[in-house]
């Protein structure tokens, strides 16, 4: 695996600025991002341009973009070590999407499961919903990304990004690195507190079933108190037989870092009531400092915008050589002084 100056593989994550983020998003997303930044050259992109592909409210987009940005920093991302930015702040993303649309196949885009599902659900189907995966391919390819941590539902989109890269490389010469996906491991997934056989979800869970990262301590305690448990009385990890209790053990592990078997032992003989209360308390403790940082940052939009500007500048510098190479190889005329094709070589080329 080729790497950058620091010899660290490059990771690109795209985060949707939609919906209230849950404990599930923390466990599978935010928590991992903060770890990734230690070991990788990491790009965290708030993909606001993707949000306009289905019906949305402009004021809400603005708010939730700032919410997600504040949450990324509150959960431990550092604007110096990582590159945290808004997709719309780096025009290379929109440009790359258009250029790549030349090598994206109409037929393949029409076979995307997510497009088929979403277009069935919406009355108005935008052209953007159809070309969504091309924008996503550009996000990834512009940075000569090695690894893309994504959910299973995004596998097909990553495959398409690789196909687009290969077709471009074949037609115009070697330009893009082919990215690999990093998919979530089974287990460690946070399930709905009311329906522990389904994932905790921003869109599908009930209010009681999902713990939001901005819930007050009392709300969190109440949600855990009323969490569904299973028959029997043992606190034992067994997702098949005991999905409710197992989910609570997973959550306790996320909140405290204690291994599951140690947790089983320490709650041996305790009733479910006591166990649920302890899990709720652990989550309150986990979220307290995060919420404090979130509130402080979210209340200071100037600081938030300053941090995002730092990220955007780094992202521009990192993506520019690749975008320039794309224009050059595709036969566009150099835009003149100040816009030198190939002034810098793309990473790894
Ligand atoms: N489509 C991704 C999702 O729904 C979000 C995304 C956009 C993304 N661009 C990306 C993810 C680039 C990884 C890399 O989750």
Short mmCIF file of C-alpha atoms and ligand atoms in Angstrom, two decimals:
data_model
loop_
_atom_site.label_atom_id
_atom_site.label_comp_id
_atom_site.label_asym_id
_atom_site.label_seq_id
_atom_site.Cartn_x
_atom_site.Cartn_y
_atom_site.Cartn_z
CA UNK A 1 0.00 0.00 0.00
CA UNK A 2 1.50 3.30 -1.03
CA UNK A 3 1.24 6.03 1.50
CA UNK A 4 1.70 9.74 2.07
CA UNK A 5 4.67 11.56 3.53
CA UNK A 6 3.79 10.35 7.01
CA UNK A 7 3.65 6.81 5.71
CA UNK A 8 0.11 6.44 6.90
CA UNK A 9 -2.59 5.00 4.69
CA UNK A 10 -5.23 7.51 3.71
CA UNK A 11 -8.82 7.11 4.85
CA UNK A 12 -11.83 8.99 3.50
CA UNK A 13 -15.15 8.98 5.36
CA UNK A 14 -18.30 10.70 4.15
CA UNK A 15 -20.78 11.65 6.87
CA UNK A 16 -24.37 12.60 6.09
CA UNK A 17 -25.43 15.84 7.77
CA UNK A 18 -28.93 14.52 8.29
CA UNK A 19 -30.97 13.44 11.23
CA UNK A 20 -30.20 13.47 14.90
CA UNK A 21 -27.21 11.27 15.58
CA UNK A 22 -27.70 8.30 17.90
CA UNK A 23 -25.63 6.15 20.21
CA UNK A 24 -25.44 3.75 17.26
CA UNK A 25 -23.79 6.47 15.18
CA UNK A 26 -21.38 7.04 18.04
CA UNK A 27 -20.46 3.38 18.37
CA UNK A 28 -20.08 2.64 14.66
CA UNK A 29 -19.01 6.09 13.51
CA UNK A 30 -17.75 8.92 15.70
CA UNK A 31 -15.91 6.65 18.11
CA UNK A 32 -14.04 4.97 15.24
CA UNK A 33 -13.22 8.29 13.58
CA UNK A 34 -11.36 9.49 16.63
CA UNK A 35 -9.35 6.25 16.67
CA UNK A 36 -8.69 6.37 12.92
CA UNK A 37 -7.12 9.78 13.22
CA UNK A 38 -4.33 8.26 15.36
CA UNK A 39 -3.28 5.66 12.82
CA UNK A 40 -4.29 7.04 9.43
CA UNK A 41 -4.13 10.15 7.31
CA UNK A 42 -7.84 10.78 7.73
CA UNK A 43 -10.34 12.89 5.81
CA UNK A 44 -13.80 13.41 7.30
CA UNK A 45 -16.14 15.02 4.84
CA UNK A 46 -19.60 16.27 5.77
CA UNK A 47 -21.37 15.38 2.54
CA UNK A 48 -23.82 18.26 2.31
CA UNK A 49 -23.93 18.14 -1.50
CA UNK A 50 -25.42 14.66 -1.26
CA UNK A 51 -28.23 15.94 0.95
CA UNK A 52 -29.96 17.86 -1.82
CA UNK A 53 -30.69 14.73 -3.86
CA UNK A 54 -33.95 14.13 -2.00
CA UNK A 55 -36.46 16.67 -0.75
CA UNK A 56 -34.94 18.70 2.09
CA UNK A 57 -35.32 21.93 3.98
CA UNK A 58 -32.50 24.49 3.39
CA UNK A 59 -32.60 25.88 6.95
CA UNK A 60 -32.47 22.36 8.32
CA UNK A 61 -29.54 21.44 6.10
CA UNK A 62 -27.61 24.39 7.44
CA UNK A 63 -28.39 23.49 11.06
CA UNK A 64 -27.67 19.83 10.75
CA UNK A 65 -24.41 20.50 8.91
CA UNK A 66 -23.24 22.60 11.86
CA UNK A 67 -24.60 19.98 14.30
CA UNK A 68 -22.60 17.22 12.69
CA UNK A 69 -19.48 19.37 12.49
CA UNK A 70 -19.75 20.22 16.19
CA UNK A 71 -20.32 16.54 17.02
CA UNK A 72 -17.25 15.46 15.03
CA UNK A 73 -15.06 17.82 17.03
CA UNK A 74 -16.86 17.08 20.31
CA UNK A 75 -16.19 13.36 19.94
CA UNK A 76 -12.49 13.93 19.55
CA UNK A 77 -11.50 14.90 16.02
CA UNK A 78 -8.75 17.43 15.88
CA UNK A 79 -8.69 19.94 13.02
CA UNK A 80 -4.90 19.80 12.91
CA UNK A 81 -4.36 16.06 12.84
CA UNK A 82 -7.37 15.19 10.67
CA UNK A 83 -8.99 16.97 7.77
CA UNK A 84 -12.59 17.74 8.76
CA UNK A 85 -14.52 19.70 6.15
CA UNK A 86 -17.77 20.37 4.31
CA UNK A 87 -18.01 18.90 0.83
CA UNK A 88 -19.57 22.12 -0.53
CA UNK A 89 -16.55 24.16 0.63
CA UNK A 90 -14.25 22.33 -1.75
CA UNK A 91 -15.49 22.92 -5.29
CA UNK A 92 -13.34 20.07 -6.60
CA UNK A 93 -16.10 17.68 -5.48
CA UNK A 94 -18.75 19.15 -7.75
CA UNK A 95 -16.24 19.44 -10.60
CA UNK A 96 -15.02 15.88 -10.24
CA UNK A 97 -18.59 14.59 -10.25
CA UNK A 98 -19.19 16.20 -13.63
CA UNK A 99 -15.93 15.00 -15.15
CA UNK A 100 -16.49 11.47 -13.86
CA UNK A 101 -20.00 11.39 -15.25
CA UNK A 102 -18.24 10.86 -18.61
CA UNK A 103 -16.98 7.46 -17.45
CA UNK A 104 -19.94 6.43 -15.29
CA UNK A 105 -22.32 4.08 -17.02
CA UNK A 106 -25.99 5.05 -17.18
CA UNK A 107 -26.96 1.39 -17.03
CA UNK A 108 -24.89 0.69 -13.95
CA UNK A 109 -26.28 3.75 -12.15
CA UNK A 110 -29.79 2.50 -12.86
CA UNK A 111 -28.94 -0.81 -11.18
CA UNK A 112 -27.95 0.80 -7.87
CA UNK A 113 -30.18 -0.69 -5.17
CA UNK A 114 -30.25 2.52 -3.18
CA UNK A 115 -31.43 4.47 -6.21
CA UNK A 116 -34.14 1.94 -6.96
CA UNK A 117 -35.37 1.94 -3.37
CA UNK A 118 -35.25 5.70 -2.88
CA UNK A 119 -36.81 6.47 -6.25
CA UNK A 120 -39.68 4.13 -5.38
CA UNK A 121 -40.27 6.03 -2.16
CA UNK A 122 -40.25 9.55 -3.59
CA UNK A 123 -42.74 11.12 -5.90
CA UNK A 124 -40.21 13.53 -7.36
CA UNK A 125 -37.04 11.71 -8.42
CA UNK A 126 -34.23 14.18 -8.99
CA UNK A 127 -31.44 13.68 -11.51
CA UNK A 128 -29.12 14.12 -8.53
CA UNK A 129 -30.52 11.02 -6.87
CA UNK A 130 -29.50 9.10 -9.96
CA UNK A 131 -25.98 10.55 -10.16
CA UNK A 132 -25.42 10.46 -6.38
CA UNK A 133 -22.88 7.61 -6.65
CA UNK A 134 -20.80 9.60 -9.17
CA UNK A 135 -20.45 12.45 -6.66
CA UNK A 136 -19.49 9.88 -4.06
CA UNK A 137 -16.90 8.33 -6.39
CA UNK A 138 -15.37 11.78 -6.85
CA UNK A 139 -15.21 12.30 -3.06
CA UNK A 140 -13.14 9.18 -2.71
CA UNK A 141 -10.99 9.33 -5.85
CA UNK A 142 -9.95 12.99 -5.52
CA UNK A 143 -7.89 12.11 -2.46
CA UNK A 144 -6.20 8.98 -3.82
CA UNK A 145 -7.85 7.20 -0.92
CA UNK A 146 -6.62 3.80 0.28
CA UNK A 147 -9.47 2.90 2.61
CA UNK A 148 -13.14 3.83 2.86
CA UNK A 149 -14.96 2.86 6.07
CA UNK A 150 -18.61 2.41 5.08
CA UNK A 151 -21.75 0.54 5.93
CA UNK A 152 -22.82 -2.58 4.10
CA UNK A 153 -25.49 -0.56 2.30
CA UNK A 154 -22.71 1.36 0.54
CA UNK A 155 -20.83 -1.63 -0.89
CA UNK A 156 -22.37 -1.26 -4.32
CA UNK A 157 -21.47 2.44 -4.43
CA UNK A 158 -17.85 1.69 -3.61
CA UNK A 159 -17.76 -0.98 -6.29
CA UNK A 160 -19.04 1.61 -8.75
CA UNK A 161 -16.35 4.07 -7.65
CA UNK A 162 -13.73 1.44 -8.40
CA UNK A 163 -15.26 0.75 -11.82
CA UNK A 164 -15.26 4.46 -12.58
CA UNK A 165 -11.61 4.74 -11.53
CA UNK A 166 -10.61 1.79 -13.67
CA UNK A 167 -12.43 3.07 -16.72
CA UNK A 168 -10.87 6.51 -16.30
CA UNK A 169 -7.39 5.01 -15.85
CA UNK A 170 -7.89 2.88 -18.95
CA UNK A 171 -9.17 5.70 -21.15
CA UNK A 172 -7.02 8.59 -19.98
CA UNK A 173 -4.01 7.01 -18.32
CA UNK A 174 -3.25 5.93 -14.78
CA UNK A 175 -4.75 8.66 -12.57
CA UNK A 176 -6.62 7.11 -9.65
CA UNK A 177 -5.72 4.75 -6.91
CA UNK A 178 -8.33 2.01 -6.41
CA UNK A 179 -9.84 2.32 -2.92
CA UNK A 180 -10.72 -0.59 -0.65
CA UNK A 181 -13.75 -0.69 1.62
CA UNK A 182 -13.62 -1.26 5.34
CA UNK A 183 -16.91 -2.75 6.44
CA UNK A 184 -18.28 -2.95 9.98
CA UNK A 185 -17.61 -6.18 11.82
CA UNK A 186 -20.60 -8.10 13.08
CA UNK A 187 -21.21 -7.48 16.74
CA UNK A 188 -20.59 -4.15 18.38
CA UNK A 189 -23.68 -2.88 16.66
CA UNK A 190 -26.09 -0.93 18.80
CA UNK A 191 -29.67 -2.12 18.49
CA UNK A 192 -32.99 -0.39 19.16
CA UNK A 193 -33.81 -0.40 22.89
CA UNK A 194 -37.45 -1.25 22.22
CA UNK A 195 -36.82 -3.68 19.39
CA UNK A 196 -33.37 -5.21 19.94
CA UNK A 197 -33.51 -7.24 16.74
CA UNK A 198 -33.33 -4.06 14.61
CA UNK A 199 -30.54 -1.56 14.39
CA UNK A 200 -30.84 1.67 16.37
CA UNK A 201 -31.70 4.10 13.61
CA UNK A 202 -32.23 7.83 13.19
CA UNK A 203 -35.01 7.28 10.74
CA UNK A 204 -36.59 3.95 11.70
CA UNK A 205 -36.37 3.73 15.49
CA UNK A 206 -39.10 5.06 17.75
CA UNK A 207 -38.29 7.96 20.06
CA UNK A 208 -37.99 5.52 22.99
CA UNK A 209 -35.95 3.02 21.02
CA UNK A 210 -33.11 5.36 20.07
CA UNK A 211 -30.71 7.22 22.35
CA UNK A 212 -29.71 10.53 20.81
CA UNK A 213 -26.32 11.97 21.53
CA UNK A 214 -27.97 15.18 22.67
CA UNK A 215 -30.60 13.57 24.94
CA UNK A 216 -30.60 14.97 28.49
CA UNK A 217 -29.35 12.70 31.30
CA UNK A 218 -32.91 12.18 32.52
CA UNK A 219 -34.19 11.20 29.12
CA UNK A 220 -31.32 8.75 28.76
CA UNK A 221 -32.03 7.21 32.18
CA UNK A 222 -35.72 6.83 31.31
CA UNK A 223 -34.99 5.21 27.97
CA UNK A 224 -32.76 2.60 29.57
CA UNK A 225 -35.23 1.98 32.38
CA UNK A 226 -37.88 1.09 29.82
CA UNK A 227 -35.52 -0.87 27.55
CA UNK A 228 -36.84 -4.27 26.51
CA UNK A 229 -35.13 -7.21 28.22
CA UNK A 230 -35.69 -10.91 27.75
CA UNK A 231 -37.29 -13.71 29.68
CA UNK A 232 -35.19 -15.25 32.43
CA UNK A 233 -33.11 -13.27 34.84
CA UNK A 234 -29.52 -13.85 33.85
CA UNK A 235 -27.32 -11.10 32.51
CA UNK A 236 -25.73 -13.23 29.80
CA UNK A 237 -24.44 -12.40 26.34
CA UNK A 238 -26.41 -14.38 23.77
CA UNK A 239 -27.74 -12.24 20.91
CA UNK A 240 -29.98 -15.03 19.58
CA UNK A 241 -31.70 -16.02 22.82
CA UNK A 242 -31.30 -12.75 24.67
CA UNK A 243 -31.16 -9.88 22.17
CA UNK A 244 -32.27 -7.23 24.68
CA UNK A 245 -29.76 -8.08 27.39
CA UNK A 246 -26.98 -8.65 24.85
CA UNK A 247 -27.57 -5.23 23.34
CA UNK A 248 -27.36 -3.64 26.78
CA UNK A 249 -24.09 -5.49 27.41
CA UNK A 250 -22.74 -4.19 24.09
CA UNK A 251 -23.77 -0.67 25.02
CA UNK A 252 -22.16 -1.01 28.43
CA UNK A 253 -18.99 -2.15 26.68
CA UNK A 254 -19.09 0.88 24.38
CA UNK A 255 -19.65 3.21 27.33
CA UNK A 256 -17.06 1.79 29.73
CA UNK A 257 -14.60 -0.19 27.63
CA UNK A 258 -15.07 -3.17 29.99
CA UNK A 259 -15.02 -6.52 28.18
CA UNK A 260 -18.39 -8.25 27.90
CA UNK A 261 -17.43 -11.28 29.99
CA UNK A 262 -16.24 -9.06 32.84
CA UNK A 263 -19.56 -7.24 32.67
CA UNK A 264 -21.49 -10.53 32.77
CA UNK A 265 -19.61 -11.46 35.91
CA UNK A 266 -20.10 -8.17 37.67
CA UNK A 267 -23.88 -8.30 37.04
CA UNK A 268 -24.17 -11.95 37.95
CA UNK A 269 -27.17 -12.19 40.27
CA UNK A 270 -28.23 -8.59 39.80
CA UNK A 271 -31.81 -8.08 38.62
CA UNK A 272 -32.55 -6.63 35.18
CA UNK A 273 -33.76 -3.43 36.85
CA UNK A 274 -30.42 -2.79 38.49
CA UNK A 275 -28.54 -3.76 35.34
CA UNK A 276 -30.54 -1.42 33.12
CA UNK A 277 -30.03 1.43 35.54
CA UNK A 278 -26.27 0.85 35.53
CA UNK A 279 -26.14 0.87 31.73
CA UNK A 280 -28.13 4.11 31.61
CA UNK A 281 -25.79 5.70 34.11
CA UNK A 282 -22.73 4.58 32.15
CA UNK A 283 -24.13 6.17 28.99
CA UNK A 284 -24.89 9.39 30.85
CA UNK A 285 -21.27 9.43 32.05
CA UNK A 286 -19.95 8.70 28.56
CA UNK A 287 -21.98 11.44 26.94
CA UNK A 288 -21.59 14.19 29.57
CA UNK A 289 -18.20 15.53 28.40
CA UNK A 290 -19.16 15.07 24.75
CA UNK A 291 -22.35 17.05 25.26
CA UNK A 292 -20.48 19.77 27.10
CA UNK A 293 -18.02 20.22 24.23
CA UNK A 294 -20.84 19.97 21.71
CA UNK A 295 -22.88 22.73 23.36
CA UNK A 296 -19.86 25.02 23.64
CA UNK A 297 -18.91 24.61 19.98
CA UNK A 298 -22.42 24.59 18.60
CA UNK A 299 -23.02 27.87 20.39
CA UNK A 300 -19.99 29.42 18.71
CA UNK A 301 -20.62 29.34 14.97
CA UNK A 302 -17.64 31.54 14.22
CA UNK A 303 -15.28 29.10 15.83
CA UNK A 304 -17.00 26.21 14.11
CA UNK A 305 -16.67 27.95 10.76
CA UNK A 306 -13.02 28.69 11.46
CA UNK A 307 -12.36 25.01 12.15
CA UNK A 308 -14.19 24.00 8.98
CA UNK A 309 -12.19 26.55 7.00
CA UNK A 310 -8.96 24.96 8.21
CA UNK A 311 -10.23 21.60 6.96
CA UNK A 312 -11.45 22.99 3.63
CA UNK A 313 -8.07 24.56 2.94
CA UNK A 314 -6.28 21.27 3.60
CA UNK A 315 -8.79 19.38 1.49
CA UNK A 316 -8.37 21.82 -1.39
CA UNK A 317 -4.63 21.39 -1.35
CA UNK A 318 -4.90 17.62 -1.16
CA UNK A 319 -7.44 17.28 -3.99
CA UNK A 320 -6.09 19.86 -6.40
CA UNK A 321 -3.32 17.81 -8.03
CA UNK A 322 -5.78 15.03 -8.85
CA UNK A 323 -8.41 17.41 -10.22
CA UNK A 324 -5.79 19.14 -12.38
CA UNK A 325 -4.58 15.81 -13.70
CA UNK A 326 -8.15 14.90 -14.58
CA UNK A 327 -8.70 18.10 -16.58
CA UNK A 328 -5.36 17.76 -18.31
CA UNK A 329 -5.74 14.15 -19.31
CA UNK A 330 -9.29 14.62 -20.48
CA UNK A 331 -8.07 17.22 -22.98
CA UNK A 332 -9.18 20.49 -21.44
CA UNK A 333 -7.14 23.57 -22.23
CA UNK A 334 -5.07 24.97 -19.40
CA UNK A 335 -6.99 27.87 -17.84
CA UNK A 336 -3.90 30.05 -17.89
CA UNK A 337 -1.52 31.58 -15.38
CA UNK A 338 -2.29 30.61 -11.85
CA UNK A 339 -3.90 27.45 -13.06
CA UNK A 340 -1.00 25.24 -14.02
CA UNK A 341 -1.89 21.75 -15.00
CA UNK A 342 0.32 19.28 -13.27
CA UNK A 343 2.07 21.82 -11.06
CA UNK A 344 1.91 19.16 -8.38
CA UNK A 345 1.61 15.45 -9.01
CA UNK A 346 -1.29 13.53 -7.51
CA UNK A 347 -0.44 11.56 -4.41
CA UNK A 348 1.41 8.39 -5.27
CA UNK A 349 1.73 9.06 -9.00
N1 LIG B 1 -23.25 7.61 0.62
C1 LIG B 1 -22.63 7.58 1.92
C2 LIG B 1 -23.67 7.13 2.95
O1 LIG B 1 -24.84 7.24 2.71
C3 LIG B 1 -22.08 8.92 2.30
C4 LIG B 1 -20.91 9.28 1.46
C5 LIG B 1 -20.85 10.25 0.51
C6 LIG B 1 -19.64 8.68 1.51
N2 LIG B 1 -19.62 10.30 -0.02
C7 LIG B 1 -18.85 9.35 0.55
C8 LIG B 1 -19.10 7.63 2.28
C9 LIG B 1 -17.53 8.97 0.34
C10 LIG B 1 -17.78 7.28 2.06
C11 LIG B 1 -17.00 7.93 1.10
O2 LIG B 1 -23.30 6.72 4.02
#
